[in-house]
CSV table of C-alpha atoms in Angstrom, one decimal:
chain,number,residue,atom,x,y,z
A,1,MET,CA,-116.5,-130.0,88.9
A,2,ASN,CA,-116.0,-131.7,92.2
A,3,PHE,CA,-113.4,-130.7,94.8
A,4,LYS,CA,-111.0,-133.5,94.0
A,5,ASN,CA,-110.8,-132.6,90.4
A,6,ARG,CA,-110.4,-128.9,91.2
A,7,LEU,CA,-107.5,-129.7,93.6
A,8,LYS,CA,-105.8,-131.7,90.9
A,9,ASP,CA,-106.4,-128.8,88.5
A,10,GLY,CA,-104.8,-126.3,90.9
A,11,LEU,CA,-101.9,-128.5,91.9
A,12,LEU,CA,-100.9,-130.1,88.6
A,13,THR,CA,-102.6,-129.5,85.3
A,14,ASN,CA,-103.4,-125.8,85.8
A,15,ASN,CA,-100.9,-124.9,88.4
A,16,PRO,CA,-100.8,-121.0,88.7
A,17,VAL,CA,-97.0,-120.9,88.6
A,18,LEU,CA,-95.9,-123.9,86.5
A,19,GLY,CA,-98.9,-124.0,84.1
A,20,GLN,CA,-100.3,-120.5,83.9
A,21,LEU,CA,-97.0,-118.8,84.5
A,22,LEU,CA,-98.4,-116.2,86.8
A,23,GLY,CA,-96.9,-114.6,89.9
A,24,LEU,CA,-93.3,-115.2,88.9
A,25,CYS,CA,-91.7,-112.3,90.7
A,26,SER,CA,-92.4,-113.6,94.2
A,27,THR,CA,-91.8,-117.2,93.1
A,28,MET,CA,-88.2,-116.4,92.2
A,29,ALA,CA,-87.5,-113.7,94.7
A,30,ILE,CA,-88.4,-115.2,98.1
A,31,THR,CA,-87.9,-119.0,97.6
A,32,THR,CA,-84.6,-119.2,99.3
A,33,THR,CA,-85.8,-121.0,102.5
A,34,LEU,CA,-88.7,-123.3,103.2
A,35,PHE,CA,-89.8,-120.8,105.9
A,36,ASN,CA,-90.2,-118.0,103.4
A,37,GLY,CA,-92.0,-120.1,100.9
A,38,LEU,CA,-94.5,-121.5,103.3
A,39,GLY,CA,-95.2,-118.1,104.8
A,40,MET,CA,-95.6,-116.5,101.4
A,41,GLY,CA,-97.7,-119.3,100.0
A,42,LEU,CA,-100.1,-119.4,102.9
A,43,SER,CA,-100.5,-115.6,103.0
A,44,VAL,CA,-101.3,-115.6,99.3
A,45,THR,CA,-103.8,-118.5,99.8
A,46,LEU,CA,-105.5,-116.7,102.6
A,47,ILE,CA,-105.8,-113.4,100.6
A,48,LEU,CA,-106.9,-115.3,97.5
A,49,ILE,CA,-109.8,-117.0,99.4
A,50,CYS,CA,-110.9,-113.8,101.0
A,51,SER,CA,-110.7,-111.6,97.9
A,52,ASN,CA,-112.4,-114.3,95.7
A,53,MET,CA,-115.3,-114.5,98.2
A,54,VAL,CA,-115.8,-110.7,98.5
A,55,ILE,CA,-115.5,-110.1,94.8
A,56,SER,CA,-117.9,-113.0,94.1
A,57,LEU,CA,-120.4,-111.4,96.6
A,58,LEU,CA,-120.1,-108.0,95.0
A,59,ARG,CA,-120.0,-109.2,91.4
A,60,LYS,CA,-123.4,-107.8,90.6
A,61,VAL,CA,-122.8,-104.5,92.3
A,62,ILE,CA,-119.4,-103.5,90.8
A,63,PRO,CA,-119.9,-101.6,87.5
A,64,GLU,CA,-118.3,-103.3,84.5
A,65,LYS,CA,-116.0,-100.4,83.6
A,66,ILE,CA,-114.2,-99.8,86.8
A,67,ARG,CA,-114.1,-103.5,87.9
A,68,ILE,CA,-110.3,-103.8,87.8
A,69,ALA,CA,-109.8,-100.8,90.0
A,70,ALA,CA,-112.5,-102.1,92.4
A,71,TYR,CA,-110.8,-105.5,92.5
A,72,ILE,CA,-107.4,-104.0,93.2
A,73,VAL,CA,-108.8,-102.0,96.1
A,74,ILE,CA,-110.4,-105.1,97.6
A,75,ILE,CA,-107.2,-107.1,97.2
A,76,ALA,CA,-105.1,-104.2,98.6
A,77,GLY,CA,-107.4,-104.2,101.7
A,78,PHE,CA,-106.8,-107.8,102.5
A,79,VAL,CA,-103.0,-107.5,101.7
A,80,THR,CA,-102.8,-104.7,104.2
A,81,MET,CA,-104.5,-106.8,106.8
A,82,VAL,CA,-102.1,-109.8,106.3
A,83,ASP,CA,-99.2,-107.4,106.3
A,84,LEU,CA,-100.2,-106.0,109.7
A,85,ILE,CA,-100.9,-109.4,111.1
A,86,LEU,CA,-97.5,-110.8,110.0
A,87,LYS,CA,-95.8,-107.7,111.4
A,88,ALA,CA,-97.5,-108.2,114.8
A,89,TYR,CA,-97.2,-112.0,115.2
A,90,LEU,CA,-94.5,-113.2,112.9
A,91,PRO,CA,-92.0,-110.3,112.7
A,92,ALA,CA,-89.2,-112.6,111.5
A,93,LEU,CA,-91.2,-113.7,108.4
A,94,SER,CA,-92.3,-110.1,107.8
A,95,GLU,CA,-88.7,-109.0,107.8
A,96,SER,CA,-87.4,-111.7,105.5
A,97,LEU,CA,-90.2,-111.3,102.9
A,98,GLY,CA,-89.9,-107.5,103.1
A,99,VAL,CA,-91.3,-105.5,100.3
A,100,PHE,CA,-92.8,-108.7,98.7
A,101,ILE,CA,-95.7,-108.7,101.2
A,102,PRO,CA,-97.2,-105.4,100.0
A,103,LEU,CA,-96.4,-106.5,96.5
A,104,ILE,CA,-98.9,-109.3,96.8
A,105,VAL,CA,-101.4,-106.7,95.6
A,106,VAL,CA,-99.9,-106.8,92.1
A,107,ASN,CA,-99.5,-110.6,92.1
A,108,CYS,CA,-101.2,-111.5,88.8
A,109,ILE,CA,-102.6,-114.8,90.3
A,110,ILE,CA,-105.0,-112.9,92.6
A,111,LEU,CA,-106.2,-110.4,90.0
A,112,GLY,CA,-106.3,-113.2,87.4
A,113,ARG,CA,-108.6,-115.4,89.5
A,114,ALA,CA,-110.8,-112.4,90.4
A,115,GLU,CA,-111.3,-111.7,86.7
A,116,ALA,CA,-111.4,-115.2,85.4
A,117,PHE,CA,-113.4,-117.0,88.1
A,118,ALA,CA,-114.8,-115.0,91.0
A,119,SER,CA,-116.5,-112.4,88.9
A,120,LYS,CA,-118.6,-115.1,87.2
A,121,ASN,CA,-119.2,-117.7,89.9
A,122,GLY,CA,-120.9,-118.1,93.3
A,123,VAL,CA,-119.3,-117.5,96.7
A,124,LEU,CA,-118.7,-121.1,97.7
A,125,ALA,CA,-117.3,-122.0,94.3
A,126,SER,CA,-115.0,-119.0,94.4
A,127,ALA,CA,-113.7,-119.8,97.8
A,128,VAL,CA,-112.9,-123.3,96.7
A,129,ASP,CA,-111.2,-121.9,93.6
A,130,GLY,CA,-109.2,-119.6,95.8
A,131,PHE,CA,-108.1,-122.4,98.0
A,132,THR,CA,-107.1,-124.8,95.3
A,133,GLN,CA,-105.2,-122.2,93.3
A,134,GLY,CA,-103.6,-120.9,96.5
A,135,ILE,CA,-102.5,-124.5,97.4
A,136,GLY,CA,-101.1,-124.9,93.9
A,137,TYR,CA,-99.1,-121.7,94.3
A,138,THR,CA,-97.9,-122.8,97.7
A,139,ALA,CA,-96.9,-126.2,96.4
A,140,ALA,CA,-94.8,-124.7,93.6
A,141,LEU,CA,-93.1,-122.3,96.0
A,142,VAL,CA,-92.3,-125.1,98.5
A,143,VAL,CA,-90.8,-127.3,95.7
A,144,MET,CA,-88.7,-124.3,94.6
A,145,CYS,CA,-87.6,-123.6,98.2
A,146,VAL,CA,-86.6,-127.1,99.0
A,147,ILE,CA,-84.5,-127.4,95.9
A,148,ARG,CA,-82.9,-124.0,96.3
A,149,GLU,CA,-82.3,-124.4,100.0
A,150,PHE,CA,-80.7,-127.8,99.6
A,151,LEU,CA,-78.4,-126.8,96.8
A,152,GLY,CA,-77.8,-123.3,98.0
A,153,SER,CA,-77.3,-123.6,101.8
A,154,GLY,CA,-77.3,-127.3,102.3
A,155,THR,CA,-80.1,-127.3,104.9
A,156,PHE,CA,-83.8,-128.2,105.1
A,157,GLY,CA,-86.4,-126.0,106.8
A,158,LYS,CA,-84.2,-123.2,108.1
A,159,GLY,CA,-86.5,-121.2,110.5
A,160,VAL,CA,-89.2,-124.0,110.5
A,161,PHE,CA,-87.2,-126.6,112.4
A,162,GLY,CA,-85.0,-124.5,114.7
A,163,ALA,CA,-82.9,-121.5,113.6
A,164,ASP,CA,-80.5,-123.5,111.4
A,165,GLY,CA,-82.8,-126.2,110.2
A,166,ILE,CA,-81.6,-129.7,109.4
A,167,ARG,CA,-78.2,-129.7,107.8
A,168,LEU,CA,-78.0,-132.1,104.8
A,169,LEU,CA,-74.8,-131.0,103.2
A,170,ASP,CA,-71.5,-129.9,104.9
A,171,ALA,CA,-71.1,-126.1,105.0
A,172,GLN,CA,-68.3,-126.2,102.4
A,173,TYR,CA,-70.3,-127.9,99.6
A,174,PRO,CA,-73.4,-125.8,98.9
A,175,ALA,CA,-73.4,-123.5,95.8
A,176,LEU,CA,-74.2,-120.0,97.0
A,177,LEU,CA,-75.2,-119.2,93.4
A,178,VAL,CA,-78.4,-121.1,93.7
A,179,ILE,CA,-79.9,-118.8,96.4
A,180,LEU,CA,-78.8,-115.7,94.5
A,181,PRO,CA,-81.1,-114.3,91.8
A,182,VAL,CA,-79.4,-116.4,89.1
A,183,GLY,CA,-80.5,-119.6,90.8
A,184,GLY,CA,-84.1,-118.4,90.9
A,185,PHE,CA,-84.2,-118.2,87.1
A,186,LEU,CA,-82.4,-121.4,86.5
A,187,THR,CA,-84.4,-123.5,89.1
A,188,LEU,CA,-87.8,-122.2,87.8
A,189,GLY,CA,-86.7,-122.8,84.2
A,190,CYS,CA,-85.8,-126.4,85.0
A,191,LEU,CA,-89.0,-126.9,87.1
A,192,ILE,CA,-91.3,-125.6,84.3
A,193,ALA,CA,-89.5,-127.8,81.8
A,194,PHE,CA,-90.0,-130.8,84.1
A,195,SER,CA,-93.7,-130.0,84.5
A,196,GLN,CA,-94.1,-129.7,80.7
A,197,TRP,CA,-92.3,-133.0,80.2
A,198,LEU,CA,-94.6,-134.6,82.8
A,199,ASN,CA,-97.8,-133.2,81.2
A,200,ASP,CA,-96.7,-134.4,77.7
A,201,ARG,CA,-96.1,-137.9,79.1
A,202,MET,CA,-99.5,-137.9,80.8
A,203,LYS,CA,-101.1,-136.8,77.5
A,204,GLU,CA,-99.2,-139.5,75.6
A,205,LYS,CA,-100.4,-142.2,78.0
A,206,GLU,CA,-104.0,-141.0,77.7
A,207,GLY,CA,-103.7,-141.0,74.0
A,208,LYS,CA,-102.5,-144.6,73.9
A,209,LYS,CA,-105.5,-145.7,76.0
B,1,MET,CA,-71.9,-81.3,94.6
B,2,ASN,CA,-72.7,-83.8,97.4
B,3,LEU,CA,-76.2,-84.1,96.1
B,4,PHE,CA,-74.9,-84.7,92.6
B,5,LEU,CA,-72.6,-87.5,93.8
B,6,SER,CA,-75.4,-89.2,95.8
B,7,LEU,CA,-77.7,-89.0,92.8
B,8,PHE,CA,-75.0,-90.4,90.6
B,9,SER,CA,-74.5,-93.3,92.9
B,10,ILE,CA,-78.2,-94.0,93.2
B,11,SER,CA,-78.5,-94.0,89.4
B,12,LEU,CA,-75.6,-96.4,88.9
B,13,SER,CA,-76.9,-98.8,91.5
B,14,ALA,CA,-80.5,-98.7,90.2
B,15,ILE,CA,-79.3,-99.4,86.6
B,16,LEU,CA,-76.6,-101.9,87.2
B,17,ALA,CA,-75.8,-103.3,90.6
B,18,GLU,CA,-79.5,-103.5,91.8
B,19,ASN,CA,-81.2,-103.9,88.5
B,20,PHE,CA,-84.9,-104.1,89.1
B,21,ILE,CA,-85.5,-107.2,87.0
B,22,LEU,CA,-82.3,-109.2,87.2
B,23,VAL,CA,-81.3,-108.6,90.8
B,24,LYS,CA,-84.5,-107.5,92.7
B,25,PHE,CA,-87.0,-109.6,90.8
B,26,LEU,CA,-89.5,-106.8,90.3
B,27,GLY,CA,-91.4,-106.7,87.1
B,28,ILE,CA,-90.7,-110.2,85.8
B,29,CYS,CA,-94.2,-110.7,84.3
B,30,PRO,CA,-93.8,-107.9,81.6
B,31,PHE,CA,-90.2,-108.9,81.3
B,32,MET,CA,-91.1,-112.4,80.2
B,33,GLY,CA,-94.3,-111.4,78.4
B,34,VAL,CA,-93.2,-108.5,76.3
B,35,SER,CA,-89.6,-109.4,75.4
B,36,LYS,CA,-90.4,-111.5,72.3
B,37,LYS,CA,-89.5,-108.6,70.0
B,38,SER,CA,-87.0,-105.8,70.3
B,39,ASP,CA,-89.3,-102.9,69.3
B,40,THR,CA,-92.2,-103.8,71.6
B,41,ALA,CA,-89.6,-104.2,74.4
B,42,ILE,CA,-88.3,-100.7,73.8
B,43,GLY,CA,-91.8,-99.3,73.9
B,44,MET,CA,-92.6,-101.1,77.1
B,45,GLY,CA,-89.4,-100.0,78.7
B,46,VAL,CA,-90.0,-96.3,77.8
B,47,ALA,CA,-93.6,-96.5,79.1
B,48,VAL,CA,-92.5,-98.1,82.4
B,49,THR,CA,-89.6,-95.6,82.9
B,50,PHE,CA,-92.0,-92.7,82.4
B,51,VAL,CA,-94.6,-94.1,84.8
B,52,MET,CA,-92.0,-95.1,87.4
B,53,GLY,CA,-90.7,-91.6,87.4
B,54,LEU,CA,-94.1,-90.0,87.8
B,55,ALA,CA,-95.2,-92.6,90.3
B,56,SER,CA,-92.1,-92.0,92.5
B,57,ALA,CA,-92.9,-88.3,92.5
B,58,ALA,CA,-96.6,-88.7,93.2
B,59,THR,CA,-96.3,-91.4,95.9
B,60,TRP,CA,-93.6,-89.5,97.7
B,61,ALA,CA,-95.7,-86.4,97.8
B,62,VAL,CA,-98.8,-88.4,98.9
B,63,ASP,CA,-96.8,-90.1,101.6
B,64,HIS,CA,-95.1,-87.0,103.0
B,65,TYR,CA,-98.0,-84.5,102.8
B,66,LEU,CA,-101.0,-86.8,103.3
B,67,LEU,CA,-100.2,-90.1,105.0
B,68,ALA,CA,-97.4,-88.9,107.4
B,69,PRO,CA,-99.2,-85.9,108.9
B,70,LEU,CA,-102.5,-87.9,109.3
B,71,GLU,CA,-100.5,-90.9,110.7
B,72,LEU,CA,-102.1,-93.2,108.1
B,73,GLY,CA,-98.9,-95.1,107.3
B,74,TYR,CA,-100.7,-98.4,107.4
B,75,MET,CA,-102.8,-97.4,104.4
B,76,GLN,CA,-99.7,-97.1,102.3
B,77,THR,CA,-100.3,-100.1,100.1
B,78,VAL,CA,-103.9,-99.3,99.3
B,79,VAL,CA,-103.2,-95.6,98.7
B,80,PHE,CA,-100.2,-96.2,96.5
B,81,ILE,CA,-101.8,-98.7,94.2
B,82,LEU,CA,-104.8,-96.3,93.8
B,83,VAL,CA,-102.4,-93.4,93.0
B,84,ILE,CA,-100.6,-95.6,90.5
B,85,ALA,CA,-103.8,-96.8,88.8
B,86,ALA,CA,-105.1,-93.2,88.5
B,87,LEU,CA,-101.7,-92.1,87.2
B,88,VAL,CA,-101.6,-94.8,84.5
B,89,GLN,CA,-105.1,-93.9,83.5
B,90,LEU,CA,-104.2,-90.2,83.2
B,91,VAL,CA,-101.1,-91.0,81.2
B,92,GLU,CA,-103.2,-93.1,78.9
B,93,MET,CA,-105.7,-90.4,78.4
B,94,PHE,CA,-103.0,-87.8,77.8
B,95,LEU,CA,-101.1,-89.9,75.3
B,96,GLN,CA,-104.3,-90.7,73.4
B,97,LYS,CA,-105.0,-87.0,72.9
B,98,ALA,CA,-101.5,-85.5,72.6
B,99,MET,CA,-99.4,-88.3,71.0
B,100,PRO,CA,-101.7,-90.8,69.2
B,101,ALA,CA,-98.8,-92.4,67.4
B,102,LEU,CA,-97.0,-93.3,70.7
B,103,TYR,CA,-100.3,-94.4,72.2
B,104,GLN,CA,-100.9,-96.8,69.3
B,105,ALA,CA,-97.4,-98.2,69.7
B,106,LEU,CA,-97.8,-98.9,73.4
B,107,GLY,CA,-101.3,-100.3,73.0
B,108,ILE,CA,-102.1,-102.9,75.5
B,109,TYR,CA,-99.0,-102.4,77.6
B,110,LEU,CA,-100.1,-99.1,79.2
B,111,PRO,CA,-102.9,-100.4,81.3
B,112,LEU,CA,-100.8,-103.4,82.2
B,113,ILE,CA,-98.3,-101.2,83.9
B,114,THR,CA,-100.7,-100.8,86.8
B,115,THR,CA,-100.0,-104.3,87.9
B,116,ASN,CA,-96.3,-104.1,87.2
B,117,CYS,CA,-94.6,-104.8,90.5
B,118,ALA,CA,-91.6,-102.6,89.6
B,119,VAL,CA,-93.9,-99.5,89.8
B,120,LEU,CA,-95.4,-100.3,93.2
B,121,GLY,CA,-92.0,-101.7,94.3
B,122,VAL,CA,-90.2,-98.5,93.5
B,123,ALA,CA,-92.8,-96.4,95.4
B,124,LEU,CA,-92.4,-98.6,98.5
B,125,LEU,CA,-88.6,-98.8,98.3
B,126,ASN,CA,-88.4,-95.0,98.1
B,127,ILE,CA,-90.2,-94.7,101.4
B,128,GLN,CA,-88.3,-97.6,103.0
B,129,ASN,CA,-84.9,-96.1,102.0
B,130,GLY,CA,-85.9,-92.7,103.3
B,131,TYR,CA,-85.1,-90.9,100.0
B,132,SER,CA,-85.7,-87.2,99.5
B,133,PHE,CA,-88.0,-86.0,96.7
B,134,ILE,CA,-85.2,-85.6,94.1
B,135,GLU,CA,-83.6,-88.9,95.1
B,136,SER,CA,-86.9,-90.7,94.8
B,137,VAL,CA,-87.6,-89.3,91.3
B,138,VAL,CA,-84.0,-90.2,90.2
B,139,TYR,CA,-84.3,-93.6,91.7
B,140,GLY,CA,-87.6,-94.2,89.9
B,141,VAL,CA,-86.4,-93.0,86.5
B,142,MET,CA,-83.1,-94.8,86.7
B,143,GLY,CA,-84.9,-98.0,87.9
B,144,GLY,CA,-86.9,-97.7,84.7
B,145,VAL,CA,-83.8,-97.2,82.7
B,146,GLY,CA,-82.4,-100.4,84.2
B,147,PHE,CA,-85.7,-102.2,83.4
B,148,THR,CA,-85.4,-101.0,79.8
B,149,LEU,CA,-81.8,-102.1,79.6
B,150,ALA,CA,-82.6,-105.5,80.8
B,151,ILE,CA,-85.7,-106.0,78.7
B,152,VAL,CA,-84.0,-104.8,75.5
B,153,LEU,CA,-80.9,-106.9,76.0
B,154,PHE,CA,-83.1,-109.9,76.8
B,155,SER,CA,-85.4,-109.4,73.8
B,156,SER,CA,-82.5,-109.6,71.4
B,157,VAL,CA,-81.3,-112.8,73.1
B,158,ARG,CA,-84.8,-114.2,72.8
B,159,GLU,CA,-85.2,-113.5,69.1
B,160,ARG,CA,-82.4,-116.0,68.6
B,161,LEU,CA,-83.8,-118.5,71.1
B,162,GLU,CA,-86.8,-118.9,68.8
B,163,ASP,CA,-84.9,-121.2,66.5
B,164,CYS,CA,-82.4,-122.7,68.8
B,165,ASP,CA,-82.1,-126.5,69.1
B,166,CYS,CA,-83.0,-127.5,72.6
B,167,PRO,CA,-84.9,-130.4,74.3
B,168,LYS,CA,-88.6,-130.4,73.5
B,169,CYS,CA,-89.7,-129.8,77.1
B,170,PHE,CA,-87.4,-126.7,77.4
B,171,LYS,CA,-88.9,-125.1,74.3
B,172,GLY,CA,-90.4,-121.7,74.8
B,173,PHE,CA,-90.7,-120.4,78.3
B,174,PRO,CA,-88.2,-122.6,80.3
B,175,ILE,CA,-85.3,-121.9,77.9
B,176,ALA,CA,-86.1,-118.2,78.1
B,177,LEU,CA,-85.9,-118.4,81.9
B,178,ILE,CA,-82.5,-120.2,81.7
B,179,ALA,CA,-81.3,-117.4,79.3
B,180,ALA,CA,-82.5,-114.8,81.8
B,181,GLY,CA,-80.6,-116.6,84.5
B,182,LEU,CA,-77.4,-116.3,82.5
B,183,LEU,CA,-78.1,-112.6,81.9
B,184,ALA,CA,-78.6,-112.2,85.7
B,185,LEU,CA,-75.3,-114.0,86.2
B,186,SER,CA,-73.6,-111.3,84.0
B,187,PHE,CA,-75.3,-108.5,86.0
B,188,MET,CA,-73.9,-110.1,89.2
B,189,GLY,CA,-70.6,-108.8,88.0
B,190,PHE,CA,-71.7,-105.4,89.0
B,191,SER,CA,-72.6,-106.2,92.6
B,192,GLY,CA,-70.3,-104.8,95.2
B,193,PHE,CA,-69.4,-102.2,92.6
B,194,LYS,CA,-69.5,-98.9,94.5
B,195,VAL,CA,-68.5,-95.6,93.0
B,196,PHE,CA,-67.1,-94.2,96.3
């Protein structure tokens, strides 16, 4: 499969969040501002690329029976590195993501890709897979963030474009509910429904041809 | 008496006001995956509660007697996940020998608990909140009880969702998420609810 197909696979047809329904905790918990979403998405992408590469390199050395434990230790190592880097260079991001940075260890996307892809494929293919799946995850997060930030606080890119971001709605209109946990469930539900609708339509069109 | 009151307040907030699933978003994967039937939901809840209590105790001890004196705080994530994985393995082996019936009932869910964010989450939160040993264990167990409460409530809602009449694209997972959102809305009623 070439790179373009793989990218399409990660972004649309087999998106880790919207298609495979993995990594939902962080998707709902931290998507309150674009800043959080981008930070989380890129951190996960970086960890996913690194862990996929290392696991693919070691796939012939790791014994079959303890492979899950071995994968988790490798992933935890990279997560710790990212955690420390963020604490040092982006303390604001580290503070607002809080406990969800160390919790990347148990993000099913990373372990899932290690088990389903990196343990069976070469280093380069695994790195590409990590990149495309990571970008798919980031894209889903960013969409969630933009919707929730717009409806919930009426701004765009708080933290990315200056401290208050770009105000799109007057301060009296936004529904605070959307950035509370409730909004996370509702937004993700609607988003997955939308992506299912889109996929069904695409299939129908292909069927007609 | 003071200790009792503080434990009581920790318990209430872990079960209701700061419910692990519906307010803190920890452990969503098993919540969505295992909540299709009430009996499996109860089994999962009990297993998670048990492991969360044990994990709180073990990670607190590891953090205070091993990591803190050696100044290895930055190894927390790696060490905690290893402790939890070993613990789940031990529990699995113990149940297999001692209580085969329960082991059969829990089946695939036991190994999955290792990658349940609620377990690692509670271990990290205990340290972050600076809880003492007893407080940690109570927080872990009560967090598990809150998890069980949410998953059992939700499973009975979900059994009815199976044959509800909703738009085709909402069928299955999306409508379940919307229902979970409404459940979270009802739990919001407990926020700001302090005992004293």
